[in-house]
């Protein structure tokens, strides 16, 4: 459950330290699971910081990124869902994603996770926050740091942009 001290104007605004704490917990869970990670992949851009913390926990320094977007910015500044747009694919040891761990910041609508599951059926997926229930989340991802219910999350790396 999300920490109420990070609530600001009805939005959840976790700090970098909070993201690091949760990412380390995910790393400990991965280590405890016995999962052998051979490809660690950040879903850019949200998964970059958590992937850095997790890479230290699972002792893996070779990392990749996948750049995909399921949201577009509308002319009025709002965001809306769209078809998955992939602009960079990772170089993996297995085309099915065996041994790969994808890291993202949030499981929201499930669009990104559905794409990853379809494209890399043998991969594992970790997210810092899930807006879905624990039961629903297991359909999409393997590791969840915390459950954030249906609340808007302002990540520290998003709040710093002009």
Coordinates of C-alpha atoms in Angstrom, one line a residue:
X1 CA 0.0 0.0 0.0
X2 CA 1.3 3.5 -0.8
X3 CA 2.7 5.7 1.9
X4 CA 0.4 8.6 2.8
X5 CA 3.4 10.9 3.4
X6 CA 3.9 11.0 -0.4
X7 CA 0.4 12.3 -1.2
X8 CA 0.4 15.8 -2.6
X9 CA -2.8 17.4 -4.0
X10 CA -4.4 14.0 -4.5
X11 CA -1.4 12.6 -6.4
X12 CA 1.2 10.1 -5.2
X13 CA 4.7 11.7 -5.3
X14 CA 7.3 9.1 -4.1
X15 CA 10.8 10.3 -3.6
X16 CA 13.9 8.9 -5.2
X17 CA 14.7 7.2 -1.9
X18 CA 11.3 5.6 -1.8
X19 CA 11.8 4.2 -5.3
X20 CA 15.3 2.9 -4.3
X21 CA 13.8 1.2 -1.2
X22 CA 11.1 -0.5 -3.2
X23 CA 13.4 -1.5 -6.0
X24 CA 15.8 -3.1 -3.5
X25 CA 12.9 -5.0 -2.1
X26 CA 12.1 -6.3 -5.6
X27 CA 15.8 -7.3 -6.0
X28 CA 15.7 -9.3 -2.7
X29 CA 12.5 -11.0 -3.9
X30 CA 14.1 -11.9 -7.2
X31 CA 17.2 -13.3 -5.5
X32 CA 15.0 -15.3 -3.2
X33 CA 13.0 -16.7 -6.1
X34 CA 16.1 -18.3 -7.6
X35 CA 15.4 -16.6 -10.9
X36 CA 18.6 -16.5 -13.0
X37 CA 18.8 -13.2 -14.9
X38 CA 20.8 -13.1 -18.0
X39 CA 19.2 -10.0 -19.6
X40 CA 18.1 -7.1 -17.5
X41 CA 15.9 -4.7 -19.6
X42 CA 14.6 -1.3 -18.6
X43 CA 11.3 -0.2 -20.2
X44 CA 12.3 3.4 -21.0
X45 CA 12.1 5.8 -19.5
X46 CA 10.2 4.9 -16.3
X47 CA 12.1 1.6 -15.8
X48 CA 15.6 3.1 -16.0
X49 CA 16.1 4.2 -12.3
X50 CA 14.5 1.1 -10.8
X51 CA 16.5 -1.1 -13.2
X52 CA 19.7 0.5 -11.9
X53 CA 18.8 -0.3 -8.3
X54 CA 17.7 -3.9 -9.2
X55 CA 20.8 -4.5 -11.3
X56 CA 22.9 -4.0 -8.2
X57 CA 20.8 -6.4 -6.2
X58 CA 20.8 -9.2 -8.7
X59 CA 24.5 -8.6 -9.5
X60 CA 24.0 -8.0 -13.2
X61 CA 25.8 -5.1 -14.9
X62 CA 24.9 -5.8 -18.6
X63 CA 21.7 -4.0 -19.2
X64 CA 19.4 -3.3 -22.2
X65 CA 16.5 -1.0 -22.9
X66 CA 13.3 -1.3 -24.8
X67 CA 11.6 1.9 -25.8
X68 CA 7.9 1.5 -26.2
X69 CA 5.0 3.9 -25.5
X70 CA 1.3 3.2 -25.1
X71 CA 0.4 6.8 -24.3
X72 CA 0.5 9.9 -26.4
X73 CA 0.4 13.5 -25.3
X74 CA -2.7 15.3 -26.7
X75 CA -2.7 18.9 -27.8
X76 CA -4.5 19.9 -24.6
X77 CA -1.7 18.4 -22.5
X78 CA -3.7 15.3 -21.4
X79 CA -2.5 11.8 -22.2
X80 CA -4.5 9.0 -23.9
X81 CA -3.9 5.4 -24.7
X82 CA -2.9 4.3 -28.2
X83 CA -1.4 1.3 -29.9
X84 CA 2.0 0.2 -28.8
X85 CA 4.8 2.1 -30.5
X86 CA 8.2 0.4 -30.3
X87 CA 11.2 2.5 -31.3
X88 CA 14.0 0.4 -29.8
X89 CA 14.2 -3.4 -29.1
X90 CA 16.7 -5.1 -26.7
X91 CA 19.3 -7.5 -27.8
X92 CA 18.5 -10.6 -25.8
X93 CA 20.2 -14.0 -25.4
X94 CA 16.9 -15.7 -26.3
X95 CA 14.3 -14.5 -28.8
X96 CA 11.5 -15.7 -26.4
X97 CA 13.0 -13.7 -23.5
X98 CA 14.1 -16.7 -21.5
X99 CA 16.3 -15.4 -18.7
X100 CA 15.2 -11.8 -19.3
X101 CA 13.8 -9.5 -16.6
X102 CA 12.0 -6.4 -17.8
X103 CA 11.7 -3.6 -15.3
X104 CA 9.1 -0.8 -15.5
X105 CA 7.9 1.9 -13.1
X106 CA 4.1 1.1 -13.1
X107 CA 1.6 -1.4 -14.2
X108 CA -1.4 0.8 -15.1
X109 CA -3.7 -0.4 -17.9
X110 CA -1.5 -3.5 -18.6
X111 CA -0.8 -2.5 -22.2
X112 CA 3.0 -2.5 -21.9
X113 CA 3.0 -5.8 -19.9
X114 CA 0.7 -7.4 -22.5
X115 CA 3.0 -6.4 -25.3
X116 CA 6.0 -7.8 -23.4
X117 CA 4.2 -11.1 -22.6
X118 CA 3.2 -11.5 -26.2
X119 CA 6.6 -10.6 -27.7
X120 CA 8.8 -12.3 -25.0
X121 CA 6.6 -15.1 -23.6
X122 CA 9.4 -16.6 -21.4
X123 CA 10.5 -13.3 -19.9
X124 CA 9.8 -12.1 -16.4
X125 CA 8.5 -8.6 -15.6
X126 CA 8.9 -6.5 -12.5
X127 CA 7.2 -3.2 -11.7
X128 CA 7.7 -0.7 -8.8
X129 CA 4.0 0.0 -8.5
X130 CA 0.8 -1.7 -9.7
X131 CA -2.5 0.1 -9.9
X132 CA -4.2 -3.3 -10.2
X133 CA -5.1 -5.7 -7.4
X134 CA -2.6 -8.4 -6.5
X135 CA -4.8 -11.0 -8.2
X136 CA -5.0 -9.0 -11.4
X137 CA -1.3 -8.1 -11.4
X138 CA -0.2 -11.7 -11.5
X139 CA -1.8 -12.0 -15.0
X140 CA 0.6 -9.3 -16.2
X141 CA 3.8 -9.2 -14.1
X142 CA 5.9 -11.5 -11.9
X143 CA 7.2 -9.0 -9.3
X144 CA 5.5 -6.0 -7.8
X145 CA 7.0 -3.6 -5.3
X146 CA 3.8 -2.0 -4.0
X147 CA 0.2 -1.7 -4.9
X148 CA -0.9 1.9 -5.6
X149 CA -4.5 1.4 -6.2
X150 CA -6.0 3.7 -8.9
X151 CA -4.1 6.9 -8.1
X152 CA -2.0 9.1 -10.3
X153 CA 1.7 8.7 -9.6
X154 CA 4.2 11.6 -10.2
X155 CA 7.6 9.9 -10.3
X156 CA 10.6 12.0 -9.3
X157 CA 12.1 11.8 -12.8
X158 CA 8.8 13.2 -14.2
X159 CA 8.5 16.1 -11.8
X160 CA 12.0 17.5 -12.7
X161 CA 11.1 18.0 -16.4
X162 CA 10.5 21.6 -17.6

